[in-house]
Coordinates of N, CA and C in Angstrom, one line a residue:
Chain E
X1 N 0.9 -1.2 0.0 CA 0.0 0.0 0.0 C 0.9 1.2 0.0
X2 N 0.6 2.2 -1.0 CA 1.7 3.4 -1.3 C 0.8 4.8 0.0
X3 N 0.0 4.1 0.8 CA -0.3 5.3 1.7 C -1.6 6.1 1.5
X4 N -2.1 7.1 1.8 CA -2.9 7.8 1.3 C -2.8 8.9 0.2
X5 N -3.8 8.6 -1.1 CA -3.3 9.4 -2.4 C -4.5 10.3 -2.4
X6 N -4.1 11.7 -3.2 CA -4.9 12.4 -3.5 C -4.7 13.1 -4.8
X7 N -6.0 13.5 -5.0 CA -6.0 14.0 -6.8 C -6.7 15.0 -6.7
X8 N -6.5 16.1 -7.9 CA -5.4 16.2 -8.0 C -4.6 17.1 -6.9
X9 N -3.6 17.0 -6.8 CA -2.0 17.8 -6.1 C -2.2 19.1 -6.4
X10 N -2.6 20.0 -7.6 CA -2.5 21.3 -7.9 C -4.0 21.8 -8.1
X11 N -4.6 22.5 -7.7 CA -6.0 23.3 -9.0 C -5.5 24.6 -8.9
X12 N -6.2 24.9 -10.4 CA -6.4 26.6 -10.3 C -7.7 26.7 -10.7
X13 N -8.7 27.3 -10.5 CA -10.0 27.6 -11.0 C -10.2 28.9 -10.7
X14 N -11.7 29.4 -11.6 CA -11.7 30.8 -11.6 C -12.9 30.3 -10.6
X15 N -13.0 32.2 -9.5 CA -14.1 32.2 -9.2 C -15.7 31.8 -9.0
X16 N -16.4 31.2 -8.9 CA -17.6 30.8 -9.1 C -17.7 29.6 -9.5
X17 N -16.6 29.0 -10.2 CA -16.5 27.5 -11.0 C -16.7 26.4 -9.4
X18 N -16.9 25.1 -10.1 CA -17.1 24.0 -8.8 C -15.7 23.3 -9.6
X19 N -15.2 22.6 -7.7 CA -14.1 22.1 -7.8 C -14.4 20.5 -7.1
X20 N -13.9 19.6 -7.7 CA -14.0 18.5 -6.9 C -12.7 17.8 -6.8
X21 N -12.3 17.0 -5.7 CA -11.3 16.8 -5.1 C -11.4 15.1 -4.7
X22 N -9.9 14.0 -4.8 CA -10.7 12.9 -4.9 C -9.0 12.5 -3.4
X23 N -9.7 11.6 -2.8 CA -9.1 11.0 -1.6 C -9.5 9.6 -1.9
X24 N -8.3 8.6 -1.7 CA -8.0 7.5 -2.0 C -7.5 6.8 -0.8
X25 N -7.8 6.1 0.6 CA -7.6 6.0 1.9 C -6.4 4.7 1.5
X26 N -5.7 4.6 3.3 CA -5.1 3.2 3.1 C -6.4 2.0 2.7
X27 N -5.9 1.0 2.2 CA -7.2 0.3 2.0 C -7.8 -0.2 3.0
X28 N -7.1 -0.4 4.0 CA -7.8 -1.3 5.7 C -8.3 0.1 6.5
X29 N -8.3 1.0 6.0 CA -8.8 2.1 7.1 C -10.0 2.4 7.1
X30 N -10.9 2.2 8.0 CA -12.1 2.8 7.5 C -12.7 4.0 7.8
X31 N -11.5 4.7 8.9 CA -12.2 6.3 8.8 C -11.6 6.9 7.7
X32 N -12.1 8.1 7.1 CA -11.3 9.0 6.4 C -12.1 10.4 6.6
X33 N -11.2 11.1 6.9 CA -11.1 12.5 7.6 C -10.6 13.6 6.2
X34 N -11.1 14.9 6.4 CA -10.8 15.9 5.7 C -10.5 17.3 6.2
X35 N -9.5 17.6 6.4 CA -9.1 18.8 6.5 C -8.6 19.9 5.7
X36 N -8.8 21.1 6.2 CA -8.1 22.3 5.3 C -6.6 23.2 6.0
X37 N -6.1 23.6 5.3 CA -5.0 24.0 6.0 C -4.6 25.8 5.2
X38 N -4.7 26.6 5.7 CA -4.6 27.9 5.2 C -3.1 28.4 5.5
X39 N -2.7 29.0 4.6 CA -0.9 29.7 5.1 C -0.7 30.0 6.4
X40 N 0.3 29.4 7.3 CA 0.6 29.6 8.2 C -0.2 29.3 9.0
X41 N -1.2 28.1 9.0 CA -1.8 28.0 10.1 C -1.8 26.4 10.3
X42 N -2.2 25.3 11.3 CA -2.7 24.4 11.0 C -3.5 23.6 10.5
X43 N -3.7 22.5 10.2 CA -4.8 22.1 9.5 C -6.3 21.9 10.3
X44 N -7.5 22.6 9.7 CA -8.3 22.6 10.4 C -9.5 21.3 10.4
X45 N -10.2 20.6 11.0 CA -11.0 19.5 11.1 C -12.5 19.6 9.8
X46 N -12.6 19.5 9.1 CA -13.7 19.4 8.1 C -15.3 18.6 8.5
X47 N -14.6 17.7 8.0 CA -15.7 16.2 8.3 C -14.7 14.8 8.7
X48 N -15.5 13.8 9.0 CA -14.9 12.5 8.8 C -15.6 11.4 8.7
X49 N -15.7 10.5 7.6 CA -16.5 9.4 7.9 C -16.0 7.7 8.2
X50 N -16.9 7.1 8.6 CA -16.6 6.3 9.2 C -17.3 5.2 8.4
X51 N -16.5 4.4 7.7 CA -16.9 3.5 6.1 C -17.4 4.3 5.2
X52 N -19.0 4.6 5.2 CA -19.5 5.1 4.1 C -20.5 5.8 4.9
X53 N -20.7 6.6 6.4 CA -21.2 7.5 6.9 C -20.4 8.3 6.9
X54 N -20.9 9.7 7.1 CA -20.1 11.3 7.1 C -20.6 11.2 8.8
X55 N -20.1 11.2 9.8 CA -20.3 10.9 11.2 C -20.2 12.4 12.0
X56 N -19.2 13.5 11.1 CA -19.4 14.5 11.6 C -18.9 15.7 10.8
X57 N -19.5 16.9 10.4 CA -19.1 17.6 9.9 C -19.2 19.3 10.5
X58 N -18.0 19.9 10.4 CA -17.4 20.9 11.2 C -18.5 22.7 10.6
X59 N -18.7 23.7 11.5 CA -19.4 24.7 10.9 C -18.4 25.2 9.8
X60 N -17.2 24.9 9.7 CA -16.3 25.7 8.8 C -16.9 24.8 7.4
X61 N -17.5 23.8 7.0 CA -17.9 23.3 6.2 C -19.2 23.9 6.0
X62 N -19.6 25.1 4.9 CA -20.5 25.9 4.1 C -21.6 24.7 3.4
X63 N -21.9 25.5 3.4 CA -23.7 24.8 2.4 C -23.1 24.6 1.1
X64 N -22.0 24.8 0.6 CA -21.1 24.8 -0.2 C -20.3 23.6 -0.9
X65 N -19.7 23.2 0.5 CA -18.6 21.9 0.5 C -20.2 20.8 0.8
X66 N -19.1 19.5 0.2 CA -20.5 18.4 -0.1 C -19.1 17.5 0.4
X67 N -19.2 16.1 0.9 CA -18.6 15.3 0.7 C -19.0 14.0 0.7
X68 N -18.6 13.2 0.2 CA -19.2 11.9 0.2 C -17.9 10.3 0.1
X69 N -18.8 9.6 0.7 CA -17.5 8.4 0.4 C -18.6 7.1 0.3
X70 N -18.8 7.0 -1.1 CA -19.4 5.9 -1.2 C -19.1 4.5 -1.2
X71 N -19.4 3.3 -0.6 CA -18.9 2.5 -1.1 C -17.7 2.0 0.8
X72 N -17.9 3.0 1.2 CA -16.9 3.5 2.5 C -15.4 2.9 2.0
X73 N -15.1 3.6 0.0 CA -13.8 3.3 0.0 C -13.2 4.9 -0.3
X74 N -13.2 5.2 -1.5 CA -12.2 6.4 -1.6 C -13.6 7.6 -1.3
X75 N -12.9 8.7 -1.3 CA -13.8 10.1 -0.7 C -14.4 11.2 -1.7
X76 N -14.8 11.9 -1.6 CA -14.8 13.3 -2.8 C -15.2 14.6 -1.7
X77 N -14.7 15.9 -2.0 CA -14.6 16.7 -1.3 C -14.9 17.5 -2.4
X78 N -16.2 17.9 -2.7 CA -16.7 18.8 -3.9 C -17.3 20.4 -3.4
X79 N -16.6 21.3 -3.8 CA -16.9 22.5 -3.7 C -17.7 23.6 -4.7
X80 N -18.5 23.8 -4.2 CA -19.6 24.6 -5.8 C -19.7 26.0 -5.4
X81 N -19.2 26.9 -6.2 CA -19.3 28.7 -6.4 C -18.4 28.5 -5.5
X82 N -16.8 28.5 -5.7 CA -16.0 28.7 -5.2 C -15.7 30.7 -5.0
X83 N -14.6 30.0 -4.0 CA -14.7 32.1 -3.8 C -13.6 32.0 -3.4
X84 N -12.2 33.4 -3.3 CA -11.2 33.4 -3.1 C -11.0 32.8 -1.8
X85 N -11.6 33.0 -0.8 CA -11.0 32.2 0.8 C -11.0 30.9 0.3
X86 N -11.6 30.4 -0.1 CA -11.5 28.5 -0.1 C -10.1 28.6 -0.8
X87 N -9.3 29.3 -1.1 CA -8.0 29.0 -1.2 C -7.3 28.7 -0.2
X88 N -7.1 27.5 -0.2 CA -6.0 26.5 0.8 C -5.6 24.9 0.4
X89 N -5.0 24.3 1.4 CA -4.5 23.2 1.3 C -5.4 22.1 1.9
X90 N -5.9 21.3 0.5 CA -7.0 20.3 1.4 C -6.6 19.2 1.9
X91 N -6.3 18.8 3.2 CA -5.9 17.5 3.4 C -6.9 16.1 3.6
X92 N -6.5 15.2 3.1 CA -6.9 14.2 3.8 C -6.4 12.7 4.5
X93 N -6.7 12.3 5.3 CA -6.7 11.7 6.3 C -7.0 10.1 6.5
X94 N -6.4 8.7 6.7 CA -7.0 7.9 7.2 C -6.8 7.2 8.4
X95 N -7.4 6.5 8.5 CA -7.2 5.8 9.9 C -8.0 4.5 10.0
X96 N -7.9 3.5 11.2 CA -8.1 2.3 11.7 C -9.0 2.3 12.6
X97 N -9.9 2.1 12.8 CA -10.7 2.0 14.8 C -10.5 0.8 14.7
X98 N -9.8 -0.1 14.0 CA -10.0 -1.5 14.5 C -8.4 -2.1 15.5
X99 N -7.2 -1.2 14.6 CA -6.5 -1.5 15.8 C -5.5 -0.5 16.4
X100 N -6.5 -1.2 17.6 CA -6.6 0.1 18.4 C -6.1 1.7 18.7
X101 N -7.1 2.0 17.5 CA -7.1 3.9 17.7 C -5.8 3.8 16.7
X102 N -5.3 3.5 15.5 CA -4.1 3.6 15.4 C -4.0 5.2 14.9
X103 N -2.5 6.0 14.6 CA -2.4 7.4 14.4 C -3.3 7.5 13.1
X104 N -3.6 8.9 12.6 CA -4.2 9.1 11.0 C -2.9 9.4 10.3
X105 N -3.3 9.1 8.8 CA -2.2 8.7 7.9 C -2.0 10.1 7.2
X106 N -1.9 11.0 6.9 CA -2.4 12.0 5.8 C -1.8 11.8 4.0
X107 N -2.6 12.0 3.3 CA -2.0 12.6 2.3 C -1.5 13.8 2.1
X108 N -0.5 13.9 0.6 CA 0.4 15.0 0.3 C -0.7 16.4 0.2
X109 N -2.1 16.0 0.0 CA -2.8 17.5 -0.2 C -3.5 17.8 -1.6
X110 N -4.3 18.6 -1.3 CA -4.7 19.4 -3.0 C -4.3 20.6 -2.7
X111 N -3.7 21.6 -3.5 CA -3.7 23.0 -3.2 C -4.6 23.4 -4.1
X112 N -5.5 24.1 -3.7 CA -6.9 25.0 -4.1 C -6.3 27.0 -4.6
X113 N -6.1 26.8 -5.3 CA -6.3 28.3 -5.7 C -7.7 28.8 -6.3
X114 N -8.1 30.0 -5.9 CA -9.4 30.8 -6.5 C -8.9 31.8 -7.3
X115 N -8.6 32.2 -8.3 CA -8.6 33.5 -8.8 C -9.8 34.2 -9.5
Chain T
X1 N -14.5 22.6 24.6 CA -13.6 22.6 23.1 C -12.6 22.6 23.6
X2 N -11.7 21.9 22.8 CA -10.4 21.7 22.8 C -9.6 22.6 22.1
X3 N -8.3 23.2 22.4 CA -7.6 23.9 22.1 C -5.6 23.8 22.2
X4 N -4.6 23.8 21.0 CA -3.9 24.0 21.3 C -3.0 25.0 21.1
X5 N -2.3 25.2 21.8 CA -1.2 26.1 21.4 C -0.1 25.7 21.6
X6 N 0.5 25.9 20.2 CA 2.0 26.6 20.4 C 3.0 27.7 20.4
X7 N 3.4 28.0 21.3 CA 3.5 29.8 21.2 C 4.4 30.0 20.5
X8 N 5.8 29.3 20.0 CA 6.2 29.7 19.0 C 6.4 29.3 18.1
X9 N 6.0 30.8 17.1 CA 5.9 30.2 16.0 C 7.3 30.1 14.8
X10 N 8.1 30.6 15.6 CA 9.6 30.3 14.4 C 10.6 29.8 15.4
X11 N 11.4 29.2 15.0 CA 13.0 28.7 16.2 C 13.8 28.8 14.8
X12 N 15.4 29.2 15.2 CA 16.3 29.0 14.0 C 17.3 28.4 15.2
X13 N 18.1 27.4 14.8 CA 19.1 27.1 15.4 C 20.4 26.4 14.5
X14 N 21.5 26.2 14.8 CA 22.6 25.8 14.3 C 22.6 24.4 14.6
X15 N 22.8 23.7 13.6 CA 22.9 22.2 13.5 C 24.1 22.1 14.7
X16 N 23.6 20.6 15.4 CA 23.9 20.3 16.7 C 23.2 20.8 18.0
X17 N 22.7 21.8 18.0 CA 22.3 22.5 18.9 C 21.2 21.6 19.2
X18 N 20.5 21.5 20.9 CA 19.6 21.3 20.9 C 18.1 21.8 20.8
X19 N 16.7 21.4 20.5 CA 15.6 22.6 20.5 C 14.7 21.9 21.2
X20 N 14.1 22.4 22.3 CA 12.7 22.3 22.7 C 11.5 22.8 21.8
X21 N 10.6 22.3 21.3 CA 9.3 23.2 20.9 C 8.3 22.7 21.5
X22 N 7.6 23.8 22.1 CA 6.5 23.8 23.0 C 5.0 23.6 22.7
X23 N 4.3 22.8 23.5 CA 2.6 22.5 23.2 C 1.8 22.5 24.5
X24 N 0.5 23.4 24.7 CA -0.1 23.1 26.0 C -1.2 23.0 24.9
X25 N -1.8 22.3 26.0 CA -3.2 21.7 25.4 C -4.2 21.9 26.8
X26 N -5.3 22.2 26.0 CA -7.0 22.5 27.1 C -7.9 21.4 26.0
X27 N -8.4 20.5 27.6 CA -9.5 19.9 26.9 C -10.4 19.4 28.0
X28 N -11.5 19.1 28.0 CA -12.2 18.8 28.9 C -12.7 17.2 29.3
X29 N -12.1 17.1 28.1 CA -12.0 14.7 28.2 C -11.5 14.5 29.4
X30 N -11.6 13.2 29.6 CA -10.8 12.6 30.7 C -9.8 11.4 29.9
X31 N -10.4 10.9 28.6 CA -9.7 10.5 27.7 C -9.7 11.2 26.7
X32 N -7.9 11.1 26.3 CA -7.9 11.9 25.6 C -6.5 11.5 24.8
X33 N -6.1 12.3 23.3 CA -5.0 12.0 22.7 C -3.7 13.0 22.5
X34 N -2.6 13.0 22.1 CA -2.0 13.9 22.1 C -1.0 13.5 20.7
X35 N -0.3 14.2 19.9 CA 0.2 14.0 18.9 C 1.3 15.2 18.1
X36 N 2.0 14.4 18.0 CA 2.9 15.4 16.9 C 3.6 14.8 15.6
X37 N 3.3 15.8 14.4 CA 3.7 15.9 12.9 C 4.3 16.7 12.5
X38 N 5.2 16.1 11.8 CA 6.6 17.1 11.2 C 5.3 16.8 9.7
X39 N 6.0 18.7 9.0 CA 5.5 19.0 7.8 C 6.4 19.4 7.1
X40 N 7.2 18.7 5.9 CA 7.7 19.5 5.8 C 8.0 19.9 4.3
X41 N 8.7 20.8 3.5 CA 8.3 21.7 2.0 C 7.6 20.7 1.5
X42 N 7.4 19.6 1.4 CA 6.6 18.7 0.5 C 4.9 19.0 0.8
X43 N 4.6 19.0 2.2 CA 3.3 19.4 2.7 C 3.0 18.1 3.0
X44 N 3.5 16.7 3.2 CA 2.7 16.0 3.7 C 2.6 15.7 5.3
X45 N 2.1 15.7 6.3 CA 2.2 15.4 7.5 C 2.6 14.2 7.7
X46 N 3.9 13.9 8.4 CA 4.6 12.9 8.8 C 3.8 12.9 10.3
X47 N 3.7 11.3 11.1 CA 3.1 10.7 12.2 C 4.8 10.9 12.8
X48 N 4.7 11.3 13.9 CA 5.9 11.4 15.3 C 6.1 10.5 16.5
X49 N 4.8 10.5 17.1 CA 4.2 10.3 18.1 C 2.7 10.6 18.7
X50 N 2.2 9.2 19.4 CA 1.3 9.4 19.8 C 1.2 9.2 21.1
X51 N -0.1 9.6 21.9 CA 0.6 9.7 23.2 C -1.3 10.2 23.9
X52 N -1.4 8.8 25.0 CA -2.7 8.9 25.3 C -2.8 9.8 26.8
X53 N -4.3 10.0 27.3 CA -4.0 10.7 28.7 C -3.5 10.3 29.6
X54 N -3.3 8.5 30.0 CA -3.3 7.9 30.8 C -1.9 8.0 30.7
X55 N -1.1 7.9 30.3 CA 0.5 7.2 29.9 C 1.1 8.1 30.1
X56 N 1.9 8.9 31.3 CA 2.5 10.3 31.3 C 4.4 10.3 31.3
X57 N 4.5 8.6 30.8 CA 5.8 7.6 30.1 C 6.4 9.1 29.6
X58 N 7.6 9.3 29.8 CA 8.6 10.1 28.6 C 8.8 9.1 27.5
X59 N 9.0 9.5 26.4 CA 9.5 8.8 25.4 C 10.8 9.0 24.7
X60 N 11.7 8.3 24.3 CA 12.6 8.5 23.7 C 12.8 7.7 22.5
X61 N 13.0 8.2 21.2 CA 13.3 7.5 20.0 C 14.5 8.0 19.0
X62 N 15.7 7.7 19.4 CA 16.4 8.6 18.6 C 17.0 9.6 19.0
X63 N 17.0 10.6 18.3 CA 17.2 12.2 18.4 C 16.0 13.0 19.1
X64 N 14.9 12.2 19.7 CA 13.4 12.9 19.7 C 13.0 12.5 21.3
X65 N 12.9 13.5 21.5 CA 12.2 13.4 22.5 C 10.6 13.6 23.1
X66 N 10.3 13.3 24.2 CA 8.8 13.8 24.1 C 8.5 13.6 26.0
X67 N 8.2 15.0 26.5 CA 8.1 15.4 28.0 C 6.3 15.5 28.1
X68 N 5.6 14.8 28.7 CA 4.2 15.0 28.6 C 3.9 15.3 30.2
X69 N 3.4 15.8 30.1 CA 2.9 16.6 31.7 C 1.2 17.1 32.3
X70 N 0.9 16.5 32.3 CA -0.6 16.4 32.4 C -1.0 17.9 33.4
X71 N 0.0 17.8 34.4 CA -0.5 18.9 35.9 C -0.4 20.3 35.3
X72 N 0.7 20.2 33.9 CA 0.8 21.6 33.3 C 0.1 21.7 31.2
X73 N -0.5 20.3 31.7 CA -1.0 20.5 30.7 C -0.4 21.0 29.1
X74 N 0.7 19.8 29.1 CA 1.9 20.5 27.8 C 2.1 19.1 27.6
X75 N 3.3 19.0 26.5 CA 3.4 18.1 25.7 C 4.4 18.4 25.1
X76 N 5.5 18.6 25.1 CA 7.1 18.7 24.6 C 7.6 18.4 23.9
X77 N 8.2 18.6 22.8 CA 8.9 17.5 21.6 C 10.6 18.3 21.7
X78 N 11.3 17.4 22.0 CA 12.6 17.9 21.8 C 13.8 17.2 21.0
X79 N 14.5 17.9 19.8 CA 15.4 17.2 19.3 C 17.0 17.6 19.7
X80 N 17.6 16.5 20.0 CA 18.5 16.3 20.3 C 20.0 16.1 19.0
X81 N 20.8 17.5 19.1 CA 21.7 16.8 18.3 C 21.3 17.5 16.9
X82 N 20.8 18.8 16.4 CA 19.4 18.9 15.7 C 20.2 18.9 14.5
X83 N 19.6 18.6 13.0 CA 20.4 18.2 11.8 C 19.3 19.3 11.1
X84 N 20.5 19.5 9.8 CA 19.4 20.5 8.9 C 17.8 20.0 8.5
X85 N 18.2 18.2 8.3 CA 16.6 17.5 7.7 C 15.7 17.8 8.8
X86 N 15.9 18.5 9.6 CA 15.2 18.3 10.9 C 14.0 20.1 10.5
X87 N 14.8 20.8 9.6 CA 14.2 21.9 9.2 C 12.8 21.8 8.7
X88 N 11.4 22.2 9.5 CA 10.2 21.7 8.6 C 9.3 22.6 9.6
X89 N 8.0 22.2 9.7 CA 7.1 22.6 10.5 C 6.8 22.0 11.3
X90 N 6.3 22.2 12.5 CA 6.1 21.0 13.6 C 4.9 21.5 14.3
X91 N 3.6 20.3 13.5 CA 2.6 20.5 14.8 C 2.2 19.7 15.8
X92 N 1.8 20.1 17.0 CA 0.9 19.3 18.3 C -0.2 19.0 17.7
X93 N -1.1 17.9 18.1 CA -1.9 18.6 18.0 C -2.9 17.2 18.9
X94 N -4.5 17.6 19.3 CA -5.1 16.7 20.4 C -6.3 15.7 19.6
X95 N -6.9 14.9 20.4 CA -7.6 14.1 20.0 C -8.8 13.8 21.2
X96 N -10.2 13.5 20.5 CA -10.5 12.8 22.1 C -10.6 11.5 21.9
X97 N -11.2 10.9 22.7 CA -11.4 8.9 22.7 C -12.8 8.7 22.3
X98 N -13.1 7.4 22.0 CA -13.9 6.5 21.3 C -14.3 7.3 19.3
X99 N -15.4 7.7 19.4 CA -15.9 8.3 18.3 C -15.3 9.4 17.7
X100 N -14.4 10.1 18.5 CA -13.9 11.7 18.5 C -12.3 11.2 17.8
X101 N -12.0 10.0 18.2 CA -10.9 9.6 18.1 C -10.1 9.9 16.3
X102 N -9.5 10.6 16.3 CA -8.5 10.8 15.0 C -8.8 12.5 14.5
X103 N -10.7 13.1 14.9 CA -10.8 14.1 14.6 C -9.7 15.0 15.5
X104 N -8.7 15.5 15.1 CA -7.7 16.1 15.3 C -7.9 17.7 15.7
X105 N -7.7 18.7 16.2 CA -7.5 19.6 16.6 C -5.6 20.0 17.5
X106 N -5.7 21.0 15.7 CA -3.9 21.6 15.5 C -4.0 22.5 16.3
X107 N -1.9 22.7 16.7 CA -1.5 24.2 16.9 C -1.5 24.9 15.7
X108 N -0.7 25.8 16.2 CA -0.6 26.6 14.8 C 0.6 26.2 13.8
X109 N 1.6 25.5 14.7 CA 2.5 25.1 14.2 C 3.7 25.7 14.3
X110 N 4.8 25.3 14.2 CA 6.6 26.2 14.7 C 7.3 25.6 13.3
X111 N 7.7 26.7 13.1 CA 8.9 26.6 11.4 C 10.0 26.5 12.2
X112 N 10.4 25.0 12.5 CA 12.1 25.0 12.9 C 13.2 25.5 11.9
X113 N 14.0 26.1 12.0 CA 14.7 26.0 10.9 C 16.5 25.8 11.5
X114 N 17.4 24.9 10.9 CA 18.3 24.5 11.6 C 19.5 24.7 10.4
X115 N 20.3 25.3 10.7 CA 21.5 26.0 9.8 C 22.4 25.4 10.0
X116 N 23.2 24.9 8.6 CA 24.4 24.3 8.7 C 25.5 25.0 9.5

């Protein structure tokens, strides 16, 4: 297993366009978590589901962001009428509850630019 | 709500030298997680250590250390010996137990930066 993958690694989109974003977990994990990370700051908590439920999702997540993980294998983190703040670094995340609590994995990221 | 900080946010030091970087954590669990990841130019978060409420064990692995203190509410990561690869971002950050477990809450992060 090469880890947790994400697609794509770069965007640029204009204003108002929708962006979708794809997360590929380790294969034995069955949480996968989504985070955002803004310049200079840490990464902040999004959603996270647990197989193929979204079990919790954070108020920084807009009527906007959608995400889903069907199948409870890989994820999509879809964003519609983007706008310059949603420029950041989207991470995502997996993990195990089966042995016991193990750490989350992250991927390398999407970087989101708005112009 | 849980909360962490790290108050600083840059260290530059000279390879060899050693560095403490600092983490206090507020949470209201009684179980609970604690964690630190090196970030570094690539952007992916590397796993360091994990580290539960119960277990207030020092750890040693290497060049790395890790001071956890429950009474002051901190969580320490110290490199020993410190090398330029060691130059990256470094964050704490907390967890709670059962269902909460992995939803992560970061510091803000410390840019080590370590000079030949």
């Amino acid at each position: 297993d090469t880890g947790v993958s994400q697609d794509p690694r770069h965007k640029i989109t204009k204003r108002g366009q929708n962006v979708t974003f794809r997360c590929d977990p380790i294969s034995e994990h069955n949480r996968l978590y989504w985070y955002r990370q803004t310049l200079g700051q840490g990464p902040e908590f999004l959603t996270y589901f647990q197989n193929e439920a979204q079990l919790e999702k954070s108020r920084l997540l807009s009527d906007r962001f959608s995400a889903e993980r069907p199948k409870g294998s890989f994820s999509t983190l879809e964003i519609q009428r983007t706008e310059q703040g949603d420029s950041a670094m989207y991470l995502c995340a997996s993990s195990s509850e089966d042995s016991l609590n193990t750490e989350a994995f992250f991927g390398q990221g999407t970087r989101l630019t708005v112009v | 709500a849980q909360k962490v900080t790290q108050a600083q946010t840059e260290i530059s030091v000279v390879e060899k030298e050693d560095v403490t970087l600092d983490c206090v954590y507020e949470t209201r669990d009684t179980t609970y997680y604690l964690f630190w990841y090196k970030q570094p130019p690539s952007g992916e978060l590397v796993f360091l250590i994990r580290r539960n409420s119960f277990d207030e064990q020092n750890e040693i692995s290497g060049r790395y250390s890790w001071n956890f203190q429950k009474s002051t509410s901190s969580f320490n990561f110290t490199i020993t010996a410190s090398q330029v690869v060691d130059s990256a971002v470094y964050f704490c950050a907390l967890s709670g137990g059962g269902t909460s477990y992995g939803k992560l809450t970061f510091g803000q992060g410390t840019i080590l930066t370590v000079h030949p």
